[in-house]
mmCIF file of N, CA and C in Angstrom:
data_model
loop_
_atom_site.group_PDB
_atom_site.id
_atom_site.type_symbol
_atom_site.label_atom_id
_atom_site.label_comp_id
_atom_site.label_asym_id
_atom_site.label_seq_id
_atom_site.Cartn_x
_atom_site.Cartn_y
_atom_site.Cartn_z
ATOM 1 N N UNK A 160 64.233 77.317 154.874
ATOM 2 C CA UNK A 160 64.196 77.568 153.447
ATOM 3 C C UNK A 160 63.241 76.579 152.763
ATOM 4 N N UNK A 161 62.961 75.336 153.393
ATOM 5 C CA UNK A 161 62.446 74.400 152.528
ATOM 6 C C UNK A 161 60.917 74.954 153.102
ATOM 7 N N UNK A 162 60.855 75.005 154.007
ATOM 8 C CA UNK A 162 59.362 75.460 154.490
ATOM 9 C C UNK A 162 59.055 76.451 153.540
ATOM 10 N N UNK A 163 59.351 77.716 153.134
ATOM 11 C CA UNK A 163 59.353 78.600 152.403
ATOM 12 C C UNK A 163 59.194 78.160 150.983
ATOM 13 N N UNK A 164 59.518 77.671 151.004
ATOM 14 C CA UNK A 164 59.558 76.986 148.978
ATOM 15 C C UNK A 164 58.852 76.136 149.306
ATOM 16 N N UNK A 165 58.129 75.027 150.194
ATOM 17 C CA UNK A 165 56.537 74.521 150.128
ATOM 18 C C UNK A 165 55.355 75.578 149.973
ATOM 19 N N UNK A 166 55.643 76.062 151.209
ATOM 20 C CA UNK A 166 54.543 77.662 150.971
ATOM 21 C C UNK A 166 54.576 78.247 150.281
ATOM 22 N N UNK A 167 55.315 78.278 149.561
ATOM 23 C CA UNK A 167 55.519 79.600 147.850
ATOM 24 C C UNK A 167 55.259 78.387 147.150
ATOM 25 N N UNK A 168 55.166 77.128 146.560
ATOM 26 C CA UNK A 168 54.611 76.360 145.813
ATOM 27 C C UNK A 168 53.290 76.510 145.873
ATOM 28 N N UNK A 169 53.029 76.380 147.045
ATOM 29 C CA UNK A 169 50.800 75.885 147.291
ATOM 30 C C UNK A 169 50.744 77.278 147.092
ATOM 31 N N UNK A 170 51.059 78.414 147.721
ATOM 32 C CA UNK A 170 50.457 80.034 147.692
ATOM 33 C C UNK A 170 50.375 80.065 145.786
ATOM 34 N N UNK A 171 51.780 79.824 145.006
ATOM 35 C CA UNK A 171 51.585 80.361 143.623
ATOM 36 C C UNK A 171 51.093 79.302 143.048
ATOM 37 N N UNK A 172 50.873 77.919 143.308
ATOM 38 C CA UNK A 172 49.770 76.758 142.837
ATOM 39 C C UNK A 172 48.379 77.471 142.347
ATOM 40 N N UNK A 173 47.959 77.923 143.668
ATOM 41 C CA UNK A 173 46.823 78.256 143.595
ATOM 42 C C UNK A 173 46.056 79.328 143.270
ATOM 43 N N UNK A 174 46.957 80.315 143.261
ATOM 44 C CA UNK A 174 47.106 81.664 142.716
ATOM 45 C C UNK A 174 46.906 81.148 140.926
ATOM 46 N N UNK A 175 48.031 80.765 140.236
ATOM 47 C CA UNK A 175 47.298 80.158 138.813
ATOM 48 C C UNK A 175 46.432 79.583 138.823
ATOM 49 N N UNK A 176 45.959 78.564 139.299
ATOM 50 C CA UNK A 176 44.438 77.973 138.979
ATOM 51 C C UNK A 176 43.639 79.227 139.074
ATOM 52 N N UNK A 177 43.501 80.079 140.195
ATOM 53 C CA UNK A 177 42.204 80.667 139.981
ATOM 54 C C UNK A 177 42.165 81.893 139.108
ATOM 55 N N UNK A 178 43.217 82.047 138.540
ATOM 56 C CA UNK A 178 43.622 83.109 137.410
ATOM 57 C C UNK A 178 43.352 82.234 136.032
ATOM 58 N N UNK A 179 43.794 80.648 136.191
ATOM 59 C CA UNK A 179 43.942 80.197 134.550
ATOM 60 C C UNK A 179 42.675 79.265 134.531
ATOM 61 N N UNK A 180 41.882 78.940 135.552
ATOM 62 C CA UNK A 180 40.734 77.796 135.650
ATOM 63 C C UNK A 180 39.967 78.384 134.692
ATOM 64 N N UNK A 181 39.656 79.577 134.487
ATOM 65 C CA UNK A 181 38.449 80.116 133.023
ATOM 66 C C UNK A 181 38.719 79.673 132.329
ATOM 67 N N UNK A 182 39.841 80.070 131.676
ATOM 68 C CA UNK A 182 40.892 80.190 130.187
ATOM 69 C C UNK A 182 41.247 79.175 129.910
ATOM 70 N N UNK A 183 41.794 78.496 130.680
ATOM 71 C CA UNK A 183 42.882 77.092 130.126
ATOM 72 C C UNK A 183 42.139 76.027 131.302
ATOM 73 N N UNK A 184 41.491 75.185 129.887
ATOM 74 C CA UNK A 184 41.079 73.405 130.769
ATOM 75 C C UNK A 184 41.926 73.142 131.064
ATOM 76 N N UNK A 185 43.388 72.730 130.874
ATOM 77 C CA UNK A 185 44.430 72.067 131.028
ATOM 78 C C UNK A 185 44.643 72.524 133.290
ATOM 79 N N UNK A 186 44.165 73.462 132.987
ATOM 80 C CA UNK A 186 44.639 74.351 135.151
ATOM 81 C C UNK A 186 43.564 73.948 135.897
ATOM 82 N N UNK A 187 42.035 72.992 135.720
ATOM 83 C CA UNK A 187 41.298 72.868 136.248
ATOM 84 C C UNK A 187 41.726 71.764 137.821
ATOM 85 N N UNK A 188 42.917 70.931 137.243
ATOM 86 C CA UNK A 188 43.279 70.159 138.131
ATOM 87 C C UNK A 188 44.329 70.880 138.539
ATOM 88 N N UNK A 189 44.486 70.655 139.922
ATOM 89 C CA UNK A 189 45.840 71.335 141.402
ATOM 90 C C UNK A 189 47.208 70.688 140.574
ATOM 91 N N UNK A 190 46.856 69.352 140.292
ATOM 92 C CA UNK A 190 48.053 68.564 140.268
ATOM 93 C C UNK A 190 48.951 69.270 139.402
ATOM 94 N N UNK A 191 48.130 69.677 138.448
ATOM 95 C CA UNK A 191 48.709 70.405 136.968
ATOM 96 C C UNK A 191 49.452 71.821 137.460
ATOM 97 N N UNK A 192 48.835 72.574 138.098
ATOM 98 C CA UNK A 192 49.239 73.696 138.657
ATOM 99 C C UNK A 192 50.559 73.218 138.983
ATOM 100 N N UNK A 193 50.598 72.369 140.311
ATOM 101 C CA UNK A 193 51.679 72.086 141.149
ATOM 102 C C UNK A 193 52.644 72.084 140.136
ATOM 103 N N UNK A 194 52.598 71.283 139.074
ATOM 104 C CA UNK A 194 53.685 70.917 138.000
ATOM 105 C C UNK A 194 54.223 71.956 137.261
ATOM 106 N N UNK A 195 53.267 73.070 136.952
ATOM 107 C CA UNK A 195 53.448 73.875 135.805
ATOM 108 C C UNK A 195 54.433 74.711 137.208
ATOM 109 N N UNK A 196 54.366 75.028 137.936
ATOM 110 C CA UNK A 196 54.653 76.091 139.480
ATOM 111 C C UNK A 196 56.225 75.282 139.679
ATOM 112 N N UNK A 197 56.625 74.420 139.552
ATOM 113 C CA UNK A 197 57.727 73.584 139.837
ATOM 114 C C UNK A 197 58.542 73.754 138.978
ATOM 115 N N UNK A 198 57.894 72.962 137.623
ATOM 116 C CA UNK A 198 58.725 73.311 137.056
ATOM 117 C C UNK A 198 59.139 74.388 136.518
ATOM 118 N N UNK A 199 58.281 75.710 136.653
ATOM 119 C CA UNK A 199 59.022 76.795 136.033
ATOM 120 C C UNK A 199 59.954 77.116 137.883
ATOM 121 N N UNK A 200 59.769 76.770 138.818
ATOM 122 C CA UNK A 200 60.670 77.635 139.535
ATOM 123 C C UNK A 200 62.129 77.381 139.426
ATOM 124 N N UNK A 201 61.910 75.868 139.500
ATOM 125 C CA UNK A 201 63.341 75.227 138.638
ATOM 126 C C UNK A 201 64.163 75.665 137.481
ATOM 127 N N UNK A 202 63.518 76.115 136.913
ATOM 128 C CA UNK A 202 63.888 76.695 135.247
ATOM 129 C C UNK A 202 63.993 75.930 133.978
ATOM 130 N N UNK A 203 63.652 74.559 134.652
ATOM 131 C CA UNK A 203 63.038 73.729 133.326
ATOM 132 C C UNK A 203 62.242 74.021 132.291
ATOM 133 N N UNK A 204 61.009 74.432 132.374
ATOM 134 C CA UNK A 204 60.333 75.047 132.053
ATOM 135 C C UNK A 204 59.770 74.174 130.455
ATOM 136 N N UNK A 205 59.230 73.093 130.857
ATOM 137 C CA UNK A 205 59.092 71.987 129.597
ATOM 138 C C UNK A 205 58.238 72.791 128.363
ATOM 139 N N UNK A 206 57.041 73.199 128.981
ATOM 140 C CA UNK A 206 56.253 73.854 128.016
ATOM 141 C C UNK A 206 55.028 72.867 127.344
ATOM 142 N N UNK A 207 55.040 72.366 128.324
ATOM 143 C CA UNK A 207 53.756 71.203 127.913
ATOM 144 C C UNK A 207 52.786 71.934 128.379
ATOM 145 N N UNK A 208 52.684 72.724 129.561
ATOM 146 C CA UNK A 208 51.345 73.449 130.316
ATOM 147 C C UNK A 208 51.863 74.876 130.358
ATOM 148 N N UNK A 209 51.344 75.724 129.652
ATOM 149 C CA UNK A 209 51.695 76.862 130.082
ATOM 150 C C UNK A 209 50.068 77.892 130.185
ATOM 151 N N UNK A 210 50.321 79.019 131.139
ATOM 152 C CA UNK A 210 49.542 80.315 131.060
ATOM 153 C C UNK A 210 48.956 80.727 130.303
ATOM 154 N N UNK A 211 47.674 81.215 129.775
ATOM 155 C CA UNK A 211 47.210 81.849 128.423
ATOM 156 C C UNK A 211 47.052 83.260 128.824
ATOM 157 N N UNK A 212 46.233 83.306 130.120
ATOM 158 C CA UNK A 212 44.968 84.854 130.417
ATOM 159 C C UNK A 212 46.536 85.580 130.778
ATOM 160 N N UNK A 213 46.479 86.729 130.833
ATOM 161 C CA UNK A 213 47.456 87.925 131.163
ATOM 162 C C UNK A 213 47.955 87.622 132.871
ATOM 163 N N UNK A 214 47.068 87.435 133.634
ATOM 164 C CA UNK A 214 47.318 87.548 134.971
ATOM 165 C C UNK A 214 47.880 86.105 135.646
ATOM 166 N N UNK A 215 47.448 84.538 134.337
ATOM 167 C CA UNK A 215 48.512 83.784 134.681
ATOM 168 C C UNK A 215 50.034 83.651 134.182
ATOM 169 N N UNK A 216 50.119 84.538 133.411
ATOM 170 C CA UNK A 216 51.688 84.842 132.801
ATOM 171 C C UNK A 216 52.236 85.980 133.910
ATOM 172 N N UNK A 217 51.492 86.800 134.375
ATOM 173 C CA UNK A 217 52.388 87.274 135.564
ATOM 174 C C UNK A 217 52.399 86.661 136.766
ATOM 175 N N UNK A 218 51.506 85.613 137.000
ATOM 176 C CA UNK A 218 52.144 84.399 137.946
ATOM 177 C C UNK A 218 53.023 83.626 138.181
ATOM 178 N N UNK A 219 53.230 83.282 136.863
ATOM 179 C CA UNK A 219 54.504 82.754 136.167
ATOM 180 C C UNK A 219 55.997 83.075 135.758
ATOM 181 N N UNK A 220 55.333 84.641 135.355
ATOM 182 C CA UNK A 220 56.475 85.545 135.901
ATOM 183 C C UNK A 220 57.333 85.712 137.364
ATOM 184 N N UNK A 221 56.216 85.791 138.461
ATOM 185 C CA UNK A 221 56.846 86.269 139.189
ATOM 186 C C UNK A 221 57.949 84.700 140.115
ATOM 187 N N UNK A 222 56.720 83.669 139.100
ATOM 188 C CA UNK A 222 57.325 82.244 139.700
ATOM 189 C C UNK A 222 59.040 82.054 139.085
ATOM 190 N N UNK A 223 59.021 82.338 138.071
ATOM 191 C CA UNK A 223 60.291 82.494 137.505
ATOM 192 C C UNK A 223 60.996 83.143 138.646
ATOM 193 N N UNK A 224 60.961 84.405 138.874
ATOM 194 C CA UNK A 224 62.261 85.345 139.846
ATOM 195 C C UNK A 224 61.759 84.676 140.903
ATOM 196 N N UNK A 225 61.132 84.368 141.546
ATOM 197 C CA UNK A 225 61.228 83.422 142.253
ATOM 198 C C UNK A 225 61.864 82.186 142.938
ATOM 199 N N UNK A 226 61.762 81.385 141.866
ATOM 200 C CA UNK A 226 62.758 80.425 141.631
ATOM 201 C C UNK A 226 64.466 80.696 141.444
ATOM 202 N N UNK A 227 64.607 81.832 140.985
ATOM 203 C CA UNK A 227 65.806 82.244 140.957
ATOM 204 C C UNK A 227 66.357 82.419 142.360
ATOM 205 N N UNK A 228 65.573 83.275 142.745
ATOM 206 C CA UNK A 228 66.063 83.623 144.153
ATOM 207 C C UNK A 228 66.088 82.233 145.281
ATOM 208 N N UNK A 229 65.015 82.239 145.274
ATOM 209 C CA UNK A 229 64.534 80.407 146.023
ATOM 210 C C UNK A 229 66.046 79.243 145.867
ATOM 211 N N UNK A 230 66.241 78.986 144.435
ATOM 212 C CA UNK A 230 67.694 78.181 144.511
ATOM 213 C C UNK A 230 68.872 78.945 144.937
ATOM 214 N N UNK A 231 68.969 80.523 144.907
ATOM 215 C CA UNK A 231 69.874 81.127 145.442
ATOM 216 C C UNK A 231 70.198 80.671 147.201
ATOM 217 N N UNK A 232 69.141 81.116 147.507
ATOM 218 C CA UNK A 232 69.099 80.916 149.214
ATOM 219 C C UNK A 232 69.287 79.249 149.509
ATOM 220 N N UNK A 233 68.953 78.586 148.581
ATOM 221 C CA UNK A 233 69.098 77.394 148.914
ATOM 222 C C UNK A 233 70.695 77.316 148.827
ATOM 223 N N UNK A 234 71.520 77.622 147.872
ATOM 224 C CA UNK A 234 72.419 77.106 147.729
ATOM 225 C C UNK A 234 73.243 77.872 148.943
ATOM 226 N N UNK A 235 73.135 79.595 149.335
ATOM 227 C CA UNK A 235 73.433 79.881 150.688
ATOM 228 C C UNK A 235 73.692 78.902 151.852
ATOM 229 N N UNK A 236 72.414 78.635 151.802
ATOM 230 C CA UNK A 236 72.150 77.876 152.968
ATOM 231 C C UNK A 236 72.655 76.639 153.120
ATOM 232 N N UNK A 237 72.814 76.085 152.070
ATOM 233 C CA UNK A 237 73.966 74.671 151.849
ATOM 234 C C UNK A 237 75.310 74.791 152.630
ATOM 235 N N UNK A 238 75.690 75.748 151.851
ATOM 236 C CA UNK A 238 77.075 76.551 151.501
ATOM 237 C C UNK A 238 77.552 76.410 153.211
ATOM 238 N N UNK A 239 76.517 77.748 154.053
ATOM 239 C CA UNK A 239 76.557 77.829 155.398
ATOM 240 C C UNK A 239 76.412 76.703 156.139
ATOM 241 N N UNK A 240 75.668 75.732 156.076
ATOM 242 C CA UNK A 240 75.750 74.516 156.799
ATOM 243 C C UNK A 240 77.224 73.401 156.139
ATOM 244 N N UNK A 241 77.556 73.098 155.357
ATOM 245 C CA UNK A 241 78.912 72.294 155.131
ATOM 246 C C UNK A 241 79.950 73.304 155.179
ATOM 247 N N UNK A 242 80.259 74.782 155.528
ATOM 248 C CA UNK A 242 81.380 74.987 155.626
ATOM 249 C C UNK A 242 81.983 74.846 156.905
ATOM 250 N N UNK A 243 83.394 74.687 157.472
ATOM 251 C CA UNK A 243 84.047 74.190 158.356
ATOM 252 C C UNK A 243 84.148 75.787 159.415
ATOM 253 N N UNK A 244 84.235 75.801 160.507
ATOM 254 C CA UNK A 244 84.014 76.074 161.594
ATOM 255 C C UNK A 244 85.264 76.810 161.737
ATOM 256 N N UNK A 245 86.503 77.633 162.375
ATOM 257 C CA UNK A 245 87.363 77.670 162.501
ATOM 258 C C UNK A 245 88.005 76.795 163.534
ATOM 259 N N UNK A 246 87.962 76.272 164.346
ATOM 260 C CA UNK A 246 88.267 75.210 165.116
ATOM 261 C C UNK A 246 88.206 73.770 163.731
ATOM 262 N N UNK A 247 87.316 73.651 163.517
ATOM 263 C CA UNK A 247 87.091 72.289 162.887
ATOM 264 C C UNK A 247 88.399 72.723 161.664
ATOM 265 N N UNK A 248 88.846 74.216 160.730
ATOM 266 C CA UNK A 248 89.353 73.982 160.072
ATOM 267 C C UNK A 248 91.207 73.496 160.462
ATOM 268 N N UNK A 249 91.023 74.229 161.833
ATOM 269 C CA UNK A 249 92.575 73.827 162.740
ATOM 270 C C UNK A 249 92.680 72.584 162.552
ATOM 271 N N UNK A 250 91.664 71.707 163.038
ATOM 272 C CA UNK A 250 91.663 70.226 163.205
ATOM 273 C C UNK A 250 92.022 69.846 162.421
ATOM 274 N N UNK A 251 91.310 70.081 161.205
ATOM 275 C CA UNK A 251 91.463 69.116 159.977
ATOM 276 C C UNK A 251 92.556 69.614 159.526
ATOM 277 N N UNK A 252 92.991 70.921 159.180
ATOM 278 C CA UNK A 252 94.737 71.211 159.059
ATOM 279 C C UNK A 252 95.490 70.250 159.558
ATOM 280 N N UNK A 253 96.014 70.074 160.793
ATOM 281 C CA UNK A 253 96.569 69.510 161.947
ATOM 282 C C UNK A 253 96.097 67.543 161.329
ATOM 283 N N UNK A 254 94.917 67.100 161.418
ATOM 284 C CA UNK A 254 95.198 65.797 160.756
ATOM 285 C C UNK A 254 95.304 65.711 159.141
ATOM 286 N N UNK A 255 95.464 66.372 158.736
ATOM 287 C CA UNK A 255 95.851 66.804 157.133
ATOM 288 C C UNK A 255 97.751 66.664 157.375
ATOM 289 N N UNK A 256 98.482 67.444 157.975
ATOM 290 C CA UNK A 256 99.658 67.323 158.456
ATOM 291 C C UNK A 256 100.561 66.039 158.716
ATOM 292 N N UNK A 257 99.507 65.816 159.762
ATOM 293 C CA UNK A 257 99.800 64.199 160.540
ATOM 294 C C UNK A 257 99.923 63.411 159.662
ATOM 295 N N UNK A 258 98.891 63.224 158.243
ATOM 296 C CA UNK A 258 98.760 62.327 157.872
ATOM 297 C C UNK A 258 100.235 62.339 156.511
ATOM 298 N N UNK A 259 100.306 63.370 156.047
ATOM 299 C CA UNK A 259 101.147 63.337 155.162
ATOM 300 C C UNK A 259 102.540 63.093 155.726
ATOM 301 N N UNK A 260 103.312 62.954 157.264
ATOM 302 C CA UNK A 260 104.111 62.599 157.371
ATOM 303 C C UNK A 260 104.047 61.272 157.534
#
């Protein structure tokens, strides 16, 4: 998942610059991209750098549902790695038991 959300950062990084580098001085630098691409996937969305031309607002768009989905799977994937095992939940039943007598 994290591999995936590096590669969907640099892929839609760069995808706005070469949509907003005409239009907006502010996209000439990566760094800026990276930031504006982050923070909207997050849903922060400060509004210090945003899209002007048509085709970087549907970059941005699609970075938005994006991001939605992106923290979805993340939190999946959390979820699936810390939940307990059925064996492991016996165990811990069983010293959960022990301990309260």
């Amino acid at each position: 998942v994290l591999i995936a959300g590096a590669f969907s950062i640099c892929k839609l990084s760069i995808c706005l610059q070469i949509f907003e580098r005409e239009v907006n001085t502010e996209f000439k630098n990566l760094t800026t991209t990276f930031w504006n691409v982050i923070i909207t996937l997050t849903s922060v969305g400060y509004g210090d750098y945003y899209p002007k031309s048509d085709l970087g607002r549907m970059i941005a768009i699609i970075t938005a549902f994006w991001g939605i989905c992106f923290l979805s799977l993340l939190v999946v994937a959390l979820s699936n790695v810390l939940s307990l095992e059925e064996s492991e939940e016996q165990a811990f039943t069983l010293l959960n038991k022990l301990y309260v007598r």
